């Protein structure tokens, strides 16, 4: 469920992660995600407005392949990702949407997508209830 879409002044932490100047605009795509009608996740993506303005990224339906395909269309295909995972207490609004009985721990995961020039092209913040998710990672030993 898309609950916010448009250009916003990038929050300070987002601007820093996207290497934007303070006050620069970013596309925001704030979503509420469900599984079998149960609220499972809040996800908010930010893309530099200079890449998103006038594109299908700034519309409700990003089209086949989603946001990353649209970034590729404008010459900024993500080729590398980083994720930072923390545990923190849910805010009141997060608790309300996620149907948590009281503020409880949630995963706070921030994924950064980078293009071939190592430019950050998207930041996505995920808020996920700790009792409904298990995060598993795998990588080569090299």
Backbone as JSON, one array per atom type, in Angstrom:
{
  "sequence": "XXXXXXXXXXXXXXXXXXXXXXXXXXXXXXXXXXXXXXXXXXXXXXXXXXXXXXXXXXXXXXXXXXXXXXXXXXXXXXXXXXXXXXXXXXXXXXXXXXXXXXXXXXXXXXXXXXXXXXXXXXXXXXXXXXXXXXXXXXXXXX",
  "N": [[0.86, -1.17, 0.0], [0.82, 2.01, -1.07], [1.57, 4.9, 0.59], [2.66, 7.41, 0.61], [3.98, 9.6, -1.78], [6.16, 11.44, -3.75], [8.02, 14.55, -4.15], [10.3, 15.52, -1.66], [12.03, 17.45, 0.84], [15.08, 16.07, 1.47], [15.51, 14.16, 4.39], [18.01, 14.82, 6.9], [19.79, 12.59, 7.51], [19.25, 10.9, 5.37], [19.93, 12.55, 3.19], [22.67, 12.73, 3.65], [23.44, 10.02, 3.31], [22.74, 9.67, 0.62], [24.47, 11.38, -0.5], [23.71, 14.04, -0.93], [23.23, 17.6, -0.95], [22.41, 19.56, 1.95], [18.95, 20.18, 2.21], [18.43, 19.49, -0.42], [16.23, 17.91, -2.77], [14.41, 14.8, -2.68], [12.91, 11.91, -4.11], [10.23, 10.41, -2.47], [8.97, 7.28, -1.55], [6.77, 5.87, 0.28], [5.74, 2.97, 1.85], [3.33, 0.59, 3.07], [3.42, -2.71, 4.05], [1.94, -5.92, 3.72], [1.12, -9.3, 4.75], [-1.03, -11.78, 4.02], [-3.09, -10.06, 4.9], [-2.03, -9.2, 7.31], [-0.2, -6.69, 8.95], [3.16, -6.26, 8.08], [5.48, -4.82, 7.52], [7.07, -1.64, 7.25], [8.17, 0.37, 4.67], [10.34, 2.7, 3.31], [11.44, 4.39, 0.6], [13.99, 6.43, -0.81], [15.05, 8.45, -3.45], [17.42, 10.32, -5.26], [16.09, 13.38, -6.34], [16.95, 14.49, -8.67], [17.38, 12.31, -10.29], [14.9, 11.09, -10.41], [12.86, 12.87, -11.12], [10.23, 13.56, -13.35], [10.1, 10.98, -14.31], [8.94, 7.53, -14.5], [9.43, 6.59, -12.0], [8.42, 8.39, -10.22], [5.75, 7.95, -10.21], [2.7, 6.23, -9.3], [2.66, 3.53, -10.19], [5.49, 1.91, -10.89], [6.12, 0.32, -13.0], [7.18, -2.55, -15.07], [9.66, -4.5, -13.5], [10.12, -2.64, -11.59], [11.4, -0.09, -9.34], [14.24, -0.32, -9.53], [14.63, -1.08, -12.19], [13.72, 1.23, -13.45], [15.63, 3.04, -12.56], [17.8, 1.97, -13.94], [16.95, 2.57, -16.52], [17.47, 5.3, -16.65], [20.18, 5.34, -16.68], [21.46, 4.58, -14.3], [21.77, 1.98, -13.11], [21.45, -0.13, -10.34], [24.25, -1.78, -8.98], [25.46, -2.69, -6.77], [24.91, -3.31, -3.31], [24.4, -2.22, 0.05], [23.64, -3.13, 3.4], [22.46, -2.12, 6.52], [21.76, -3.22, 9.71], [19.83, -2.78, 12.55], [18.54, -2.99, 15.88], [15.8, -1.54, 17.4], [13.5, 0.3, 19.49], [10.08, 0.38, 18.61], [8.36, 3.2, 17.25], [5.46, 5.09, 18.35], [3.63, 5.39, 16.19], [4.59, 3.41, 14.44], [4.21, 1.13, 16.04], [1.43, 1.16, 16.21], [0.59, 0.73, 13.5], [1.81, -1.77, 13.0], [0.51, -3.38, 14.73], [1.5, -3.87, 17.34], [1.49, -4.72, 20.75], [2.57, -2.96, 22.62], [5.18, -0.5, 22.66], [7.64, -2.26, 21.11], [10.63, -4.15, 20.3], [11.95, -3.61, 17.04], [13.25, -4.54, 13.83], [15.45, -2.35, 12.27], [16.31, -1.69, 9.22], [18.53, -0.5, 6.85], [18.94, -0.15, 3.51], [21.23, 0.51, 0.96], [21.45, 1.33, -2.39], [23.79, 1.23, -4.97], [25.23, 2.62, -7.93], [27.15, 1.88, -10.98], [29.16, 3.8, -10.88], [29.59, 3.99, -8.26], [27.83, 5.61, -6.97], [25.37, 6.48, -4.62], [22.08, 5.59, -5.24], [19.62, 4.98, -4.28], [18.0, 4.86, -1.15], [16.63, 2.74, 1.2], [14.55, 2.43, 3.89], [13.61, 0.05, 6.2], [11.18, -1.07, 8.45], [10.6, -3.56, 10.64], [8.73, -5.92, 12.49], [10.22, -7.59, 15.19], [9.32, -10.08, 16.03], [8.26, -11.32, 13.83], [10.01, -11.71, 11.8], [12.93, -13.17, 10.38], [16.23, -12.68, 9.73], [18.47, -13.67, 7.3], [21.71, -14.11, 6.11], [24.09, -14.68, 3.52], [27.36, -15.24, 2.24], [30.29, -15.35, 0.15], [33.45, -16.72, 1.19], [35.72, -15.45, 0.3]],
  "CA": [[0.0, 0.0, 0.0], [1.62, 3.23, -1.18], [0.92, 5.91, 1.43], [3.25, 8.72, 0.34], [4.72, 9.62, -3.03], [6.41, 12.79, -4.24], [9.3, 15.18, -3.85], [10.43, 16.06, -0.31], [13.4, 17.79, 1.25], [15.65, 14.84, 2.04], [15.92, 14.26, 5.8], [19.47, 14.98, 7.01], [20.51, 11.32, 7.4], [19.05, 10.43, 4.0], [20.76, 13.4, 2.34], [24.07, 12.31, 3.84], [23.63, 8.7, 2.7], [22.64, 9.83, -0.83], [25.47, 12.39, -0.87], [23.02, 15.24, -1.37], [23.43, 18.78, -0.13], [21.27, 19.84, 2.82], [17.84, 20.84, 1.54], [18.15, 18.9, -1.74], [15.01, 17.11, -2.8], [14.45, 13.38, -3.01], [11.63, 11.24, -4.28], [9.89, 9.5, -1.38], [7.98, 6.24, -1.81], [6.52, 5.24, 1.59], [4.81, 1.87, 1.66], [2.95, -0.34, 4.14], [3.39, -4.03, 3.44], [1.13, -6.9, 4.44], [1.11, -10.71, 4.35], [-2.34, -12.31, 4.45], [-3.77, -8.96, 5.6], [-1.35, -8.84, 8.56], [0.87, -5.73, 8.69], [4.45, -6.92, 8.26], [6.66, -4.0, 7.3], [7.01, -0.29, 6.7], [9.35, 0.56, 3.82], [10.39, 4.04, 2.73], [12.56, 4.57, -0.34], [14.36, 7.78, -1.23], [15.88, 8.49, -4.65], [17.69, 11.73, -5.59], [15.08, 13.94, -7.22], [17.59, 14.74, -9.96], [17.24, 11.09, -11.09], [13.5, 10.63, -10.45], [11.92, 13.88, -11.63], [9.74, 13.36, -14.7], [10.19, 9.58, -14.72], [7.92, 6.64, -13.94], [9.74, 6.39, -10.58], [7.61, 9.34, -9.45], [4.34, 7.62, -10.39], [2.26, 5.15, -8.42], [3.1, 2.25, -10.75], [6.82, 2.1, -11.47], [6.23, -0.5, -14.2], [7.88, -3.83, -14.98], [11.0, -4.45, -12.93], [10.1, -1.74, -10.44], [12.26, 1.08, -9.19], [15.6, -0.55, -10.01], [14.6, -1.03, -13.65], [13.59, 2.63, -13.84], [16.96, 3.64, -12.37], [18.61, 1.52, -15.09], [16.49, 3.31, -17.69], [18.09, 6.63, -16.67], [21.63, 5.18, -16.66], [21.97, 4.4, -12.94], [21.4, 0.64, -12.66], [22.16, -0.56, -9.13], [25.14, -2.93, -9.17], [25.98, -3.09, -5.46], [24.03, -2.92, -2.22], [24.84, -2.42, 1.43], [22.55, -3.12, 4.37], [22.8, -1.94, 7.92], [20.64, -3.71, 10.49], [19.86, -2.45, 13.97], [17.32, -3.25, 16.64], [15.41, -0.38, 18.2], [12.11, 0.26, 19.91], [9.15, 0.96, 17.64], [7.68, 4.44, 17.63], [4.02, 4.9, 18.56], [2.99, 5.19, 14.88], [5.0, 2.1, 13.95], [3.51, 0.14, 16.87], [0.01, 1.17, 15.84], [0.42, 0.06, 12.21], [2.27, -3.16, 13.07], [-0.3, -4.08, 15.74], [2.31, -4.28, 18.49], [0.73, -4.38, 21.95], [3.24, -1.82, 23.26], [6.44, -0.36, 21.92], [8.46, -3.47, 21.16], [11.76, -4.05, 19.38], [11.78, -3.83, 15.6], [14.44, -4.42, 13.01], [15.57, -1.13, 11.46], [17.25, -2.07, 8.19], [18.72, 0.52, 5.82], [19.64, -0.66, 2.34], [21.7, 1.52, 0.01], [21.74, 0.82, -3.73], [24.82, 2.05, -5.61], [25.39, 2.36, -9.36], [28.5, 1.51, -11.41], [30.08, 4.86, -10.48], [29.56, 3.93, -6.79], [26.95, 6.68, -6.5], [24.14, 5.99, -4.01], [20.93, 5.99, -6.06], [18.4, 4.75, -3.5], [18.07, 4.44, 0.25], [15.34, 2.2, 1.63], [14.47, 2.15, 5.33], [12.62, -0.97, 6.5], [10.84, -1.26, 9.85], [10.0, -4.9, 10.65], [8.59, -6.43, 13.85], [11.19, -8.63, 15.5], [8.7, -11.4, 16.25], [7.71, -11.84, 12.57], [11.05, -11.77, 10.78], [14.25, -13.74, 10.62], [17.12, -12.2, 8.68], [19.52, -14.64, 7.02], [22.65, -13.6, 5.11], [25.09, -15.64, 3.06], [28.34, -14.64, 1.33], [31.49, -16.16, -0.09], [34.52, -16.5, 2.16], [36.81, -14.64, -0.31]],
  "C": [[0.9, 1.23, 0.0], [0.9, 4.33, -0.41], [1.51, 7.3, 1.27], [4.12, 8.61, -0.9], [4.92, 11.07, -3.44], [7.78, 13.29, -3.87], [9.24, 15.76, -2.44], [11.86, 16.55, -0.11], [13.95, 16.55, 1.94], [15.99, 15.06, 3.51], [17.45, 14.22, 5.88], [20.22, 13.67, 6.83], [20.4, 10.75, 5.99], [19.92, 11.23, 3.04], [22.23, 12.99, 2.44], [24.33, 10.98, 3.14], [23.59, 8.77, 1.17], [23.65, 10.82, -1.39], [24.82, 13.61, -1.51], [23.4, 16.39, -0.46], [22.22, 18.97, 0.77], [20.2, 20.61, 2.07], [17.54, 20.31, 0.14], [16.91, 18.02, -1.65], [15.29, 15.67, -3.17], [13.02, 12.92, -3.27], [11.42, 10.36, -3.05], [8.81, 8.55, -1.87], [7.8, 5.49, -0.48], [5.42, 4.2, 1.41], [4.53, 1.13, 2.96], [2.78, -1.7, 3.48], [2.7, -5.03, 4.36], [1.42, -8.3, 3.92], [-0.18, -11.29, 4.91], [-3.08, -11.31, 5.33], [-3.15, -8.59, 6.94], [-0.24, -7.85, 8.24], [2.23, -6.33, 9.04], [5.64, -5.97, 8.2], [6.26, -2.59, 6.84], [8.29, -0.12, 5.89], [9.27, 1.94, 3.17], [11.65, 4.16, 1.88], [12.74, 6.05, -0.63], [15.31, 7.66, -2.41], [16.19, 9.97, -4.91], [16.68, 12.23, -6.62], [15.65, 14.19, -8.61], [17.52, 13.51, -10.87], [15.78, 10.72, -11.33], [12.54, 11.59, -11.13], [11.54, 13.57, -13.08], [9.8, 11.92, -15.19], [9.05, 8.78, -14.08], [8.21, 6.31, -12.47], [8.82, 7.23, -9.71], [6.12, 9.11, -9.65], [3.99, 6.43, -9.49], [2.76, 3.79, -8.9], [4.43, 2.47, -11.45], [7.05, 1.22, -12.7], [7.02, -1.76, -13.99], [9.3, -3.66, -14.45], [11.14, -3.46, -11.8], [11.13, -0.62, -10.5], [13.66, 0.86, -9.76], [15.67, -0.58, -11.54], [14.47, 0.4, -14.15], [14.91, 3.38, -13.63], [17.89, 3.23, -13.52], [18.24, 2.29, -16.35], [17.14, 4.69, -17.8], [19.62, 6.55, -16.48], [22.25, 4.98, -15.29], [21.53, 3.06, -12.35], [22.16, 0.29, -11.38], [22.99, -1.81, -9.41], [25.69, -3.45, -7.84], [25.03, -2.55, -4.39], [24.75, -3.07, -0.89], [23.58, -2.43, 2.29], [23.12, -2.95, 5.75], [21.57, -2.36, 8.71], [20.86, -3.36, 11.95], [18.54, -2.9, 14.59], [17.04, -2.0, 17.45], [13.95, -0.55, 18.59], [11.24, 0.93, 18.84], [8.6, 2.27, 18.17], [6.19, 4.13, 17.84], [3.31, 4.62, 17.23], [3.33, 3.82, 14.31], [4.28, 1.0, 14.72], [2.05, 0.02, 16.46], [-0.2, 0.41, 14.52], [0.75, -1.43, 12.3], [1.49, -4.0, 14.09], [0.56, -4.66, 16.86], [1.56, -3.85, 19.75], [1.29, -3.18, 22.72], [4.5, -1.6, 22.45], [7.32, -1.59, 22.17], [9.62, -3.3, 20.18], [11.36, -4.36, 17.93], [13.16, -3.84, 14.96], [14.35, -3.08, 12.29], [16.69, -1.42, 10.47], [17.32, -0.94, 7.15], [19.56, -0.08, 4.71], [20.0, 0.51, 1.44], [22.01, 0.82, -1.3], [22.73, 1.78, -4.39], [24.96, 1.64, -7.07], [26.85, 2.04, -9.69], [29.55, 2.54, -11.03], [30.19, 4.95, -8.95], [28.77, 5.1, -6.19], [25.72, 6.05, -5.83], [22.94, 6.51, -4.79], [19.59, 5.71, -5.38], [18.78, 4.35, -2.09], [16.69, 3.89, 0.57], [15.43, 1.83, 3.1], [13.32, 1.16, 5.55], [12.43, -1.05, 8.0], [10.06, -2.58, 9.91], [9.91, -5.42, 12.08], [9.51, -7.63, 14.08], [10.59, -10.01, 15.66], [8.16, -12.03, 14.97], [8.77, -12.04, 11.49], [12.27, -12.49, 11.29], [15.11, -13.3, 9.45], [18.27, -13.19, 8.52], [20.4, -14.09, 5.9], [23.65, -14.68, 4.77], [26.05, -14.92, 2.13], [29.54, -15.56, 1.22], [32.58, -15.79, 0.91], [35.63, -15.61, 1.61], [36.66, -13.21, 0.06]]
}
